[in-house]
Short mmCIF file of C-alpha atoms and ligand atoms in Angstrom, two decimals:
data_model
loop_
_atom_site.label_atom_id
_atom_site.label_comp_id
_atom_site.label_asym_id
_atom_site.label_seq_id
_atom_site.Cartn_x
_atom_site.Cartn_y
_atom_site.Cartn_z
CA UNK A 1371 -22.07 45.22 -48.23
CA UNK A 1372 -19.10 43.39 -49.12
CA UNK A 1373 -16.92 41.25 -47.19
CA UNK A 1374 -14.24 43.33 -46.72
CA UNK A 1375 -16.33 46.53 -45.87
CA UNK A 1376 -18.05 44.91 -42.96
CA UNK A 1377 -17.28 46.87 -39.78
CA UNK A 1378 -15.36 44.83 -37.36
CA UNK A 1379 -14.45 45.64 -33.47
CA UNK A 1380 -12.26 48.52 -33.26
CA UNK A 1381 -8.39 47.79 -33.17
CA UNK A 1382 -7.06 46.55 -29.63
CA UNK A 1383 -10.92 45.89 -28.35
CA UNK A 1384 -12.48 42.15 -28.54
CA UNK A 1385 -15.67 40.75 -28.14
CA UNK A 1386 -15.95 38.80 -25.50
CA UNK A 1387 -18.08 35.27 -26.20
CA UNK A 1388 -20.26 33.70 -23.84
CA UNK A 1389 -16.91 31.57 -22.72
CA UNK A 1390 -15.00 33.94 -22.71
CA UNK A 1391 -18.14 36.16 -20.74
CA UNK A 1392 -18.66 33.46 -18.44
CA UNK A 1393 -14.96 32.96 -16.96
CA UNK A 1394 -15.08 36.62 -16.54
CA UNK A 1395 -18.20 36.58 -14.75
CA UNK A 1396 -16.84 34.15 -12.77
CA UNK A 1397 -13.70 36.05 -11.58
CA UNK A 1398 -16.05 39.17 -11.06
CA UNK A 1399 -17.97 36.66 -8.58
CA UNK A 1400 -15.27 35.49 -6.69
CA UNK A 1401 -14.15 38.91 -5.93
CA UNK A 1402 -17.14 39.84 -4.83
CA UNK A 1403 -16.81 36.45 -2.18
CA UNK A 1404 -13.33 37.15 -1.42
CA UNK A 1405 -13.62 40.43 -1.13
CA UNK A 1406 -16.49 40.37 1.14
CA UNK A 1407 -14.80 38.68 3.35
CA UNK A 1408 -12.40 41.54 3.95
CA UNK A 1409 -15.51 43.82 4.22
CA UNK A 1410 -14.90 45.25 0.61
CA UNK A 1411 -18.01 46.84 -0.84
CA UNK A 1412 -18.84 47.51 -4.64
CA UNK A 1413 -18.32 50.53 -5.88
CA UNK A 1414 -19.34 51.63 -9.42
CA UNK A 1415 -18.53 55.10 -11.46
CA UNK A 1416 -18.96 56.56 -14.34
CA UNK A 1417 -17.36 55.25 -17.65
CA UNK A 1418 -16.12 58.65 -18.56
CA UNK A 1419 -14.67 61.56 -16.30
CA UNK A 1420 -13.63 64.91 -16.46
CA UNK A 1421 -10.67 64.73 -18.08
CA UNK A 1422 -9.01 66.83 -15.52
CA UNK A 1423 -9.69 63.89 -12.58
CA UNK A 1424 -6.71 62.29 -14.46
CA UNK A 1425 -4.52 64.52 -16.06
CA UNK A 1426 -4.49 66.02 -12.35
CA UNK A 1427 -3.82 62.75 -10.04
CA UNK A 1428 -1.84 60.12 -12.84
CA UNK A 1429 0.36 63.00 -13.83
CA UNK A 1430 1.34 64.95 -17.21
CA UNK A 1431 4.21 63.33 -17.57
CA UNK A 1432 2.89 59.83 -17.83
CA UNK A 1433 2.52 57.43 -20.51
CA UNK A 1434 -0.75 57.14 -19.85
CA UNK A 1435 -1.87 61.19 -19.79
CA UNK A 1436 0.65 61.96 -22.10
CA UNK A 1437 -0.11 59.14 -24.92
CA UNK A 1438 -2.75 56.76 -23.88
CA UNK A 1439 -6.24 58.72 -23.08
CA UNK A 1440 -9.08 58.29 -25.32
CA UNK A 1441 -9.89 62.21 -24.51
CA UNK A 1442 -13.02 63.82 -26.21
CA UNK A 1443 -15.24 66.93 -26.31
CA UNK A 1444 -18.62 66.26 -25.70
CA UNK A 1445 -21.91 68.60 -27.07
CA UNK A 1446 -21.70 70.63 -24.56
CA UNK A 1447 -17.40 71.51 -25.34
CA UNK A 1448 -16.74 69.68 -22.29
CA UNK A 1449 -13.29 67.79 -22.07
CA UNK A 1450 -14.24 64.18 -20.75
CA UNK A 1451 -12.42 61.16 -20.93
CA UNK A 1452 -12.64 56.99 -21.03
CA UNK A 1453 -11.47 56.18 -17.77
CA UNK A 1454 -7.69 54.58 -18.11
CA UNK A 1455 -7.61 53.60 -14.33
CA UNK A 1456 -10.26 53.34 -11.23
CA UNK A 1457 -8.16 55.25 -8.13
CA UNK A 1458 -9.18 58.54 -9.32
CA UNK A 1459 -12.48 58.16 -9.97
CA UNK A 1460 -12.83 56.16 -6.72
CA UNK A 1461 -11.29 58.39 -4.88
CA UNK A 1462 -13.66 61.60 -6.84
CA UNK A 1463 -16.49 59.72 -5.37
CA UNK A 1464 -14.96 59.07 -2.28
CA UNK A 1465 -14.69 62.63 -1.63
CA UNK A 1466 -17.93 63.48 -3.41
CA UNK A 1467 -20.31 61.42 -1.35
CA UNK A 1468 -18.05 62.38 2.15
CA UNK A 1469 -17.95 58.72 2.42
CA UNK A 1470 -15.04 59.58 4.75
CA UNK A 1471 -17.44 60.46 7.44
CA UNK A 1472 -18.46 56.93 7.64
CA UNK A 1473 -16.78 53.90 9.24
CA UNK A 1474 -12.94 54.16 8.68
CA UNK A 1475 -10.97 52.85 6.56
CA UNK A 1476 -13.54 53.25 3.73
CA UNK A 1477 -13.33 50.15 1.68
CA UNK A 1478 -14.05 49.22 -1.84
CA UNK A 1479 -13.64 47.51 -4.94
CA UNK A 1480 -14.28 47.64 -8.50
CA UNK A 1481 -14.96 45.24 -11.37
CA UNK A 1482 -14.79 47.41 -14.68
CA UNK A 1483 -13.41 48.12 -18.07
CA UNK A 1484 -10.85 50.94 -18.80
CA UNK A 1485 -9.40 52.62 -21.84
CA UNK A 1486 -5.75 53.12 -22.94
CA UNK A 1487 -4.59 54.32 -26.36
CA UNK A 1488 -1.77 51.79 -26.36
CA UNK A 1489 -0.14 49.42 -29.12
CA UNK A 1490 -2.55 45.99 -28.84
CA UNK A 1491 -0.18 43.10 -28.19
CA UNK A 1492 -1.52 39.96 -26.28
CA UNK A 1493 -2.02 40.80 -22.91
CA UNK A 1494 -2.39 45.06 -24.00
CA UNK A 1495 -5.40 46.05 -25.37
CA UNK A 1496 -7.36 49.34 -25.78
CA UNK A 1497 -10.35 48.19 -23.75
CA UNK A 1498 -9.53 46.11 -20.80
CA UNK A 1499 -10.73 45.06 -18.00
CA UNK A 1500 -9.42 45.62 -14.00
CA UNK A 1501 -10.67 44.71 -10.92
CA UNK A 1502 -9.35 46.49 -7.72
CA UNK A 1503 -9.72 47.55 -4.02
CA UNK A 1504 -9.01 50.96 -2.49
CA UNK A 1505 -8.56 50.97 1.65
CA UNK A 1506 -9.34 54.87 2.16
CA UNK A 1507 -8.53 56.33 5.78
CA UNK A 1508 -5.90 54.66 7.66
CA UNK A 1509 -1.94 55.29 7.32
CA UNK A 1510 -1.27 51.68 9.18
CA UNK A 1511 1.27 49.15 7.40
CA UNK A 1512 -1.09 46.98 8.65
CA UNK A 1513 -3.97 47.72 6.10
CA UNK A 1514 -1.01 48.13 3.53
CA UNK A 1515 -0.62 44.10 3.82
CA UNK A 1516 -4.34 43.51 4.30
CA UNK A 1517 -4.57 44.74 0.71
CA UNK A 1518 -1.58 42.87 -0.53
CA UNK A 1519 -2.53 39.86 1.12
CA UNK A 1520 -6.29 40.26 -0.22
CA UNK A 1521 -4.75 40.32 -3.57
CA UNK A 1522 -2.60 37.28 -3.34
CA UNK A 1523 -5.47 35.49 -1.72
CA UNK A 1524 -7.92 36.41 -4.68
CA UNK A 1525 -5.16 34.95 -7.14
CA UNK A 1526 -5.03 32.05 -5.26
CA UNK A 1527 -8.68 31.60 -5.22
CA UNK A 1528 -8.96 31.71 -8.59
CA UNK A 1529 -6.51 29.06 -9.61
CA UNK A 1530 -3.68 30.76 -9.86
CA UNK A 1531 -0.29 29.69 -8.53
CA UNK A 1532 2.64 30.54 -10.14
CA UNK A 1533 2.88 34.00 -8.75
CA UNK A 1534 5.75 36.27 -7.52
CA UNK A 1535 5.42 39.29 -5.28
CA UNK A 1536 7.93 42.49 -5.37
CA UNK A 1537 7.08 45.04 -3.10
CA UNK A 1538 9.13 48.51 -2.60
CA UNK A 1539 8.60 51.71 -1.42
CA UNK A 1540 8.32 55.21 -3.55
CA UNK A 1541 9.03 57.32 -0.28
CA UNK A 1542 7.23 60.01 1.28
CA UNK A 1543 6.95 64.05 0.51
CA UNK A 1544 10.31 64.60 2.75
CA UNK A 1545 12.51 61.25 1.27
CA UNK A 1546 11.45 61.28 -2.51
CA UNK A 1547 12.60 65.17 -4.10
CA UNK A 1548 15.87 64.71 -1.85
CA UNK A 1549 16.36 61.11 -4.01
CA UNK A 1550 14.73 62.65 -7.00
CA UNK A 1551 17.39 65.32 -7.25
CA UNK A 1552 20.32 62.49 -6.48
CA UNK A 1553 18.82 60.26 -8.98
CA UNK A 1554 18.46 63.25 -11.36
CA UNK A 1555 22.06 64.24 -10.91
CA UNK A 1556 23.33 60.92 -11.63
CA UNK A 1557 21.28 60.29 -14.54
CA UNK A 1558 22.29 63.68 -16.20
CA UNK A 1559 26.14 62.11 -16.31
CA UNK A 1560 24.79 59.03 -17.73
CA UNK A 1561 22.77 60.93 -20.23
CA UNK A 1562 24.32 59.91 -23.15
CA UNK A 1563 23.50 56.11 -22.66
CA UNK A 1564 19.66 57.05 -22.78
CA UNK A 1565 16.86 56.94 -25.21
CA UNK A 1566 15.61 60.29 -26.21
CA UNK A 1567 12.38 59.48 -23.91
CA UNK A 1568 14.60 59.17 -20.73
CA UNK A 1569 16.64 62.16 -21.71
CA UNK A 1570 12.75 64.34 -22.01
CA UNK A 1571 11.83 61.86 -18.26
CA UNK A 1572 15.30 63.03 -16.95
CA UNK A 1573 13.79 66.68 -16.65
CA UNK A 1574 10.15 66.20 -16.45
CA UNK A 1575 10.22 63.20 -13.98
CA UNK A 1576 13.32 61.47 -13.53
CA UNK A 1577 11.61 58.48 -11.41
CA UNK A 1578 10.11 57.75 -14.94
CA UNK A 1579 12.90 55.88 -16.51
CA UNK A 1580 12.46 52.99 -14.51
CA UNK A 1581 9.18 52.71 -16.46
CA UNK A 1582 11.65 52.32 -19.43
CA UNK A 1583 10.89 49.41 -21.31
CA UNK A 1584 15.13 49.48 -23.69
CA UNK A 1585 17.45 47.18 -22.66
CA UNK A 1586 20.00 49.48 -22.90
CA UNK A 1587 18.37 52.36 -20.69
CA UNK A 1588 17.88 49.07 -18.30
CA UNK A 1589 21.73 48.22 -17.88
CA UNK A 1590 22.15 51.95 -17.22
CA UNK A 1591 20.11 51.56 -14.78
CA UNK A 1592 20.85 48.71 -13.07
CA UNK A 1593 23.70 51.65 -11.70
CA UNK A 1594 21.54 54.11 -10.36
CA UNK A 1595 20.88 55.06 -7.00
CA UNK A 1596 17.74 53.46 -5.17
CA UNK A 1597 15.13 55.08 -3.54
CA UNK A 1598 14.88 52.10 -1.31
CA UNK A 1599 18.26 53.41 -0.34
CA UNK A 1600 17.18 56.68 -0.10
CA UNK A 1601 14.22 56.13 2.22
CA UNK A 1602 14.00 58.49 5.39
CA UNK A 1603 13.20 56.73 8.85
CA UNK A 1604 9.28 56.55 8.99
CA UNK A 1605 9.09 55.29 5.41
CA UNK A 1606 11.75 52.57 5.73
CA UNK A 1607 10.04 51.59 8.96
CA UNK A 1608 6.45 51.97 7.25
CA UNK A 1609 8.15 48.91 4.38
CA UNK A 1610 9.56 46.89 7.20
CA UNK A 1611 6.50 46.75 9.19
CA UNK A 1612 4.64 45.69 5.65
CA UNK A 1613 6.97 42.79 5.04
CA UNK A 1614 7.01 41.66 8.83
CA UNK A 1615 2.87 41.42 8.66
CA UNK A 1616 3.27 39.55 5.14
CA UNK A 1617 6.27 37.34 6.27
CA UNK A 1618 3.58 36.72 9.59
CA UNK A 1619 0.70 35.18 7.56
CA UNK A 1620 3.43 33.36 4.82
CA UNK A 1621 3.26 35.39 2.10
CA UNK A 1622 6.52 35.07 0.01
CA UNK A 1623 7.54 37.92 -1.35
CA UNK A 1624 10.86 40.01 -2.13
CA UNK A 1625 11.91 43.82 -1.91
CA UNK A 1626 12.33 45.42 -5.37
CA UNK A 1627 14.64 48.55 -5.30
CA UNK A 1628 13.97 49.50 -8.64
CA UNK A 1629 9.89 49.32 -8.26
CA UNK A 1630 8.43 52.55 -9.24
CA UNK A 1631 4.94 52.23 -10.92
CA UNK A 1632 3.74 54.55 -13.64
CA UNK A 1633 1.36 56.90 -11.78
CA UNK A 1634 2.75 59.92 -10.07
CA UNK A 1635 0.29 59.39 -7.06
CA UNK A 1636 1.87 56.63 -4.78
CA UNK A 1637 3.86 57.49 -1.70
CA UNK A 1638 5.28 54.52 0.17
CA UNK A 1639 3.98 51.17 -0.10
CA UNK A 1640 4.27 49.77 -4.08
CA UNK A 1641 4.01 46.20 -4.97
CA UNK A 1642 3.58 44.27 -8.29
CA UNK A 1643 2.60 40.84 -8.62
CA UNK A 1644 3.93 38.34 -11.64
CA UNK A 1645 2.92 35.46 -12.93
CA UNK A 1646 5.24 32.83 -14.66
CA UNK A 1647 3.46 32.25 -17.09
CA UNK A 1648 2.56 35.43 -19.35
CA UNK A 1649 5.51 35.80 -21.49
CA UNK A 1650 6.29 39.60 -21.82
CA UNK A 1651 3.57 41.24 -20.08
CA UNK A 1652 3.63 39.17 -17.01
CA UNK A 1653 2.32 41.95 -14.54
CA UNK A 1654 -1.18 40.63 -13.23
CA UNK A 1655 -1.52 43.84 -11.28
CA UNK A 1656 -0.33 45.79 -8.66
CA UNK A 1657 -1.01 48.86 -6.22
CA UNK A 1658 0.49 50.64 -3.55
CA UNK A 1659 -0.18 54.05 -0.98
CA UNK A 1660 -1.57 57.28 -2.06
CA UNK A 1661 -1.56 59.42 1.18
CA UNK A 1662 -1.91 62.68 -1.02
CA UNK A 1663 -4.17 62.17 -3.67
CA UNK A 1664 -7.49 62.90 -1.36
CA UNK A 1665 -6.41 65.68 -0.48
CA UNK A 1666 -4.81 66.83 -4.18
CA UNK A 1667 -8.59 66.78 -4.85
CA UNK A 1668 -9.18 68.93 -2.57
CA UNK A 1669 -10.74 66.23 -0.22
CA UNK A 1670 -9.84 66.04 3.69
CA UNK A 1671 -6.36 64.71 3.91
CA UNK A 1672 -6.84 60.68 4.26
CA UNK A 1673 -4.32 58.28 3.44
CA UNK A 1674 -5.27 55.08 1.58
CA UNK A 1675 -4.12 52.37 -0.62
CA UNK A 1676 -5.07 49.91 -3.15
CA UNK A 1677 -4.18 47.62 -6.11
CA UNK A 1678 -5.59 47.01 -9.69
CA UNK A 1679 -5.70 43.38 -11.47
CA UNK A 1680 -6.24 42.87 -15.34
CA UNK A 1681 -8.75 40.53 -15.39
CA UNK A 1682 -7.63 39.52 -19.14
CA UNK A 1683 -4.12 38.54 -17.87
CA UNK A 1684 -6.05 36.71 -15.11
CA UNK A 1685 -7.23 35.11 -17.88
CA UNK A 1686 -4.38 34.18 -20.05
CA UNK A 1687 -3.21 32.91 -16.17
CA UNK A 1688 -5.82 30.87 -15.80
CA UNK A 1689 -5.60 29.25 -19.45
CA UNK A 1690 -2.42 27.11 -18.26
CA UNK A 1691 -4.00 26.28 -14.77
CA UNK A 1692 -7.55 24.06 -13.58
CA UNK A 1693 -10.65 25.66 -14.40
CA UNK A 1694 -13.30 23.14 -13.66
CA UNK A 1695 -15.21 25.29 -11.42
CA UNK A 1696 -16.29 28.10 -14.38
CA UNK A 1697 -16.93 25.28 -16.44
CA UNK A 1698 -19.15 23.32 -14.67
CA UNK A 1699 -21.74 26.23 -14.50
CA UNK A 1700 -22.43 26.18 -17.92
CA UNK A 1701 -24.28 23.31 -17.80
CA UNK A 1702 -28.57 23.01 -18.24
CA UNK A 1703 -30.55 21.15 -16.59
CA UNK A 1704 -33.00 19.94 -18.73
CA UNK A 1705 -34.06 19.61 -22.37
CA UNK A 1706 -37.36 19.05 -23.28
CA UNK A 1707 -37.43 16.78 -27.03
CA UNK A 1708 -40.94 16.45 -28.85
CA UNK A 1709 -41.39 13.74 -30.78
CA UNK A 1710 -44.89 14.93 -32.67
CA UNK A 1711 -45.43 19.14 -33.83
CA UNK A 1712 -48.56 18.98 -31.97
CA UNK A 1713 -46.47 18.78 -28.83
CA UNK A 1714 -44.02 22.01 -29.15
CA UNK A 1715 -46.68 24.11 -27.59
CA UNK A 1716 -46.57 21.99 -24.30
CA UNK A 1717 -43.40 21.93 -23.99
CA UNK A 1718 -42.63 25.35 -24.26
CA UNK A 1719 -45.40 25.80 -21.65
CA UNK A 1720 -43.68 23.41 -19.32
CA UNK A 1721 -40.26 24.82 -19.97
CA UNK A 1722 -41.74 28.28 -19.33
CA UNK A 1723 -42.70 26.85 -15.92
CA UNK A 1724 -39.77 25.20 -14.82
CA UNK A 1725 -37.81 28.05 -15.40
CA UNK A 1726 -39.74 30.00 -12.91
CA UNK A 1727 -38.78 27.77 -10.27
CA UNK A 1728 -35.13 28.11 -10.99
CA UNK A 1729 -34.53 25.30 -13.05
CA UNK A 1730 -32.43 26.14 -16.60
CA UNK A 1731 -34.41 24.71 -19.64
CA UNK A 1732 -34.33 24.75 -22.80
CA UNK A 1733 -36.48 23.34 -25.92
CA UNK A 1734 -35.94 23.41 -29.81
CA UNK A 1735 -36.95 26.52 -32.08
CA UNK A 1736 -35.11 25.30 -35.08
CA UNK A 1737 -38.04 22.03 -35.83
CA UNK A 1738 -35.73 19.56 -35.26
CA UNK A 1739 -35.96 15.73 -35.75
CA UNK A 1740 -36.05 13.95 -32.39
CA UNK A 1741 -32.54 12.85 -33.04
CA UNK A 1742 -31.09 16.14 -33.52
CA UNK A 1743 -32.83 17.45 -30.81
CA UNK A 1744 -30.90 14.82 -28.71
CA UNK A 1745 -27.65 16.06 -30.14
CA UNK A 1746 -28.72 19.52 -29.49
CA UNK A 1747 -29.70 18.07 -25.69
CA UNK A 1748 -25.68 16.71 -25.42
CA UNK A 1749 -24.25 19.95 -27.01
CA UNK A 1750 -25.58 22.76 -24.68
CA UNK A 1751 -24.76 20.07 -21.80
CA UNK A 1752 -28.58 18.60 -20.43
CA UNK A 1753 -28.33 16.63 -17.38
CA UNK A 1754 -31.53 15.26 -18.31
CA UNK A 1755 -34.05 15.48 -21.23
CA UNK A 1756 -37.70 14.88 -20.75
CA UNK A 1757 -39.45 13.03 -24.13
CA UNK A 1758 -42.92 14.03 -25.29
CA UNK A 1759 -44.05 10.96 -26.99
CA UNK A 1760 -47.28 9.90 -28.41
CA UNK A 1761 -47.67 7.24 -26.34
CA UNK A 1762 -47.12 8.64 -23.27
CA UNK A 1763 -48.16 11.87 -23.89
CA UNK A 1764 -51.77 9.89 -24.56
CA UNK A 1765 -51.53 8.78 -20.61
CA UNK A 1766 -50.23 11.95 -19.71
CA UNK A 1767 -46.93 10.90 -19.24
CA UNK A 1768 -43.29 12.07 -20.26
CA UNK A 1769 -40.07 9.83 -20.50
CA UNK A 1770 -37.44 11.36 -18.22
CA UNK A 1771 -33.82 10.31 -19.34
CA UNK A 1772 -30.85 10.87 -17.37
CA UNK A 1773 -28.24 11.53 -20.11
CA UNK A 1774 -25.29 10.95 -17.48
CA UNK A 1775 -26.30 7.81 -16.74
CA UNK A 1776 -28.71 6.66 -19.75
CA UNK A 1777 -31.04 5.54 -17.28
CA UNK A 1778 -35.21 6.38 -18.22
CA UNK A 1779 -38.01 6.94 -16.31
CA UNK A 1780 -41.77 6.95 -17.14
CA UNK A 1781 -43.36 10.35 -15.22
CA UNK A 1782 -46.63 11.63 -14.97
CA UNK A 1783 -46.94 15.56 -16.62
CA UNK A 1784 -48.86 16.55 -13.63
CA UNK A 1785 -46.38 17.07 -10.92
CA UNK A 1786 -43.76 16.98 -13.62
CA UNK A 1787 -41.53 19.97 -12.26
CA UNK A 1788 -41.87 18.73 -8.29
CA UNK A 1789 -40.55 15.03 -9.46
CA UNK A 1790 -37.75 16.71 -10.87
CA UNK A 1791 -37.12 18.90 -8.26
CA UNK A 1792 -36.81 15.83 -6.09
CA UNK A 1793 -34.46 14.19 -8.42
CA UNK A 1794 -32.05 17.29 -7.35
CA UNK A 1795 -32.48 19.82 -10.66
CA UNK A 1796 -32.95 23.29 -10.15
P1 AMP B 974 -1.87 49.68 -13.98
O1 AMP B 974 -3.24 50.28 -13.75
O2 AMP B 974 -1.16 50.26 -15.16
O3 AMP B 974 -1.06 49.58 -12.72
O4 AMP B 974 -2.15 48.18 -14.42
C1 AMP B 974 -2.62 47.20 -13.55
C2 AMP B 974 -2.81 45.93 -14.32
O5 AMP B 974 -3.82 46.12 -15.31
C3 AMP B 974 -1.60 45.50 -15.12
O6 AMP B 974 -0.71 44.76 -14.32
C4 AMP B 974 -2.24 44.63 -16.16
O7 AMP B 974 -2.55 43.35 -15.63
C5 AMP B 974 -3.51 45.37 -16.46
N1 AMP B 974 -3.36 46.24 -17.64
C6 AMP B 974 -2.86 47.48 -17.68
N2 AMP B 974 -2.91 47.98 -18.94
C7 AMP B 974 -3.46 47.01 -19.70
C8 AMP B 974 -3.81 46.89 -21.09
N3 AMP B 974 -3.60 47.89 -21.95
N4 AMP B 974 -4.37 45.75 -21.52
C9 AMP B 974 -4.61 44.72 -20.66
N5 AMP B 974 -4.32 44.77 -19.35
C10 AMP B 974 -3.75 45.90 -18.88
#
């Protein structure tokens, strides 16, 4: 095959390196220790859905239903698609497993790769990765900042620092048609200032525009009337409460009027979190209240909420901040050099049996010289190399060599593995 026919990763999709694979392992770890703490338990779905689980709960009008699913029939002429998001098929489960007859507020989380069909720019890509919680049972502001502050803690545990928080609030089912049907008013005398998308939001879903992504729809906007204005009692009470508990354990954050995220299931409680440092597409994630989805799916009524990172704008986060921690883990703890053939066999033996005891090994397969097995020891990052020589190997000994500190050792090959266990390896 020639060069230019070889197949290469789909547009918008990457492969990710063992580097790359490691730092993401990494953040999948410490969610699973941060999380924990909060009593958040791992959940994992399918990769593909009924298609209706989405078109039903993100909405019709939606970028993502309307433009972004990766939608397919399957053998059997069923309609089943990539998942774009985690909420619904959390909350599908959540409802399918009566996990709501459990301990209350059901809690959860989610490390996991999702689909969009959208134009790949850095930081927007077809396949990405999200990780996310979902609180499922209680209507308290309280849990509301749990989750936000869970978030924000994650981020910071994680190296990240240069963060802002907005939260807002999308109302409730008695506030939101009242300011749907002000906002949709006032929009239809502005109409002639917007793109041809907000004219087609303005009567499908007029809280859409504020997904709007022209400048010039923006200044429009920056006119319209707020749902945070619009709030009735219980919901502007339910937002206070939110920022009180935040402002209580010193998170800094600020009320966005204009926050309205792009799925049609939050009521109350949104927030999206920002990082300095990503250029255009500078959302890390975000989340909010979705007291009506459960029962949309024709669960029992239970009100929950949640929020979704990218873990590859975590990523592009992380690239301007310290990351010694993910490195360090890369590292092997031993090499094992041969200095005759007639030795390889022994020291694959003995590299076979340190491994079993939890130490990392590794030996040449490519018949090296000595000396570029000691490159190969430096390269891949061996704390220490044991030597096979003649010599020693004649009084069944090894040479141990420290390679941070150049110091050698003689060591007898019996009892090889508990010496170095001693030394600290493993
Ligand atoms: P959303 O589920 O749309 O609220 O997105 C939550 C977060 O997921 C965003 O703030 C991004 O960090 C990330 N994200 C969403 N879409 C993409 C994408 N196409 N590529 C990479 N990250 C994405």
């Amino acid at each position: 095959m020639s060069k230019e026919n070889r197949i290469k990763a789909p547009r918008g999709t990457s492969d990710y390196l063992p580097e790359r694979a490691d730092r993401i392992h990494w953040l999948d770890r410490r969610a699973g220790e941060i999380f924990g703490g909060y009593r958040y338990r791992r959940i994992i779905t399918p990769t593909f859905e009924d298609t209706a689980l989405f078109t039903r709960s993100i909405g019709e009008s939606s970028d993502i239903v309307s433009k972004e699913m990766y939608t397919f029939e399957d053998r059997g002429g069923r309609s089943l698609t990539l998942r774009p998001e985690a909420t619904a098929p959390v909350v599908r489960a959540f409802i399918e497993h009566n996990l709501g007859s459990g301990v209350l507020p059901a809690k959860l989380y989610y490390f996991a790769n999702m689909f969009r069909y959208e134009r790949p720019q850095a930081g927007r890509y077809r396949e990405f990765w999200q990780l996310g919680v979902e609180a499922l049972g209680s209507p308290e502001p309280a849990i509301d900042a749990e989750v936000i502050t869970l978030a924000i803690d994650y981020l910071r545990a994680v190296n990240i620092k240069d963060i802002e928080l907005k939260i807002g609030s999308m109302g409730d089912e008695y506030c939101r048609p009242k300011y749907t049907e002000t906002l949709r008013k006032w929009l239809e005398s502005k109409s002639d200032a917007l793109c041809d998308d907000c004219r087609q939001r303005l009567t499908l879903n007029p809280l859409r525009v504020f997904d709007c992504k022209n400048p010039d729809c923006g200044s429009v906007l920056d006119g319209a009337p707020k749902i945070i204005d619009n709030l009735c009692a219980d919901c502007g009470e339910h937002l206070n409460s939110v920022g009180h508990l935040l402002h209580e354990v010193g998170l800094d954050f600020s009320v966005d009027p204009k926050l309205v995220r792009g799925f049609d299931y939050y009521t109350r409680t949104t927030f999206e979190i920002q990082s300095a440092n990503l250029g255009a597409q500078n959302a890390l994630g975000g989340g909010g209240r979705y007291d009506k989805l459960v029962a949309d799916y024709g669960g029992k009524p239970t009100p929950a909420v949640g929020f979704a990172l990218g873990v590859e704008r975590l990523l592009l986060a992380i690239d301007h901040e310290d990351e010694a921690g993910v490195l360090a883990e890369t590292k092997i703890d031993l090499f094992i050099a041969v200095i005759q053939d007639d030795f390889r066999e022994e020291a694959f033996k003995l590299a076979i049996e340190a491994r079993r005891v939890g130490l990392s090994v590794e030996i040449d397969y490519m018949a090296r010289s000595l000396k570029s097995q000691m490159k190969m020891a430096d390269k891949i990052g061996a704390g220490h190399v044991v030597i096979m020589g003649p010599d020693e190997m004649a009084r069944a000994e090894v040479v141990l060599r420290d390679l941070e500190t150049g110091q050698e050792d003689t060591v007898k090959l019996i009892g090889l593995i508990e010496t170095l266990k001693r030394k600290g390896l493993g």
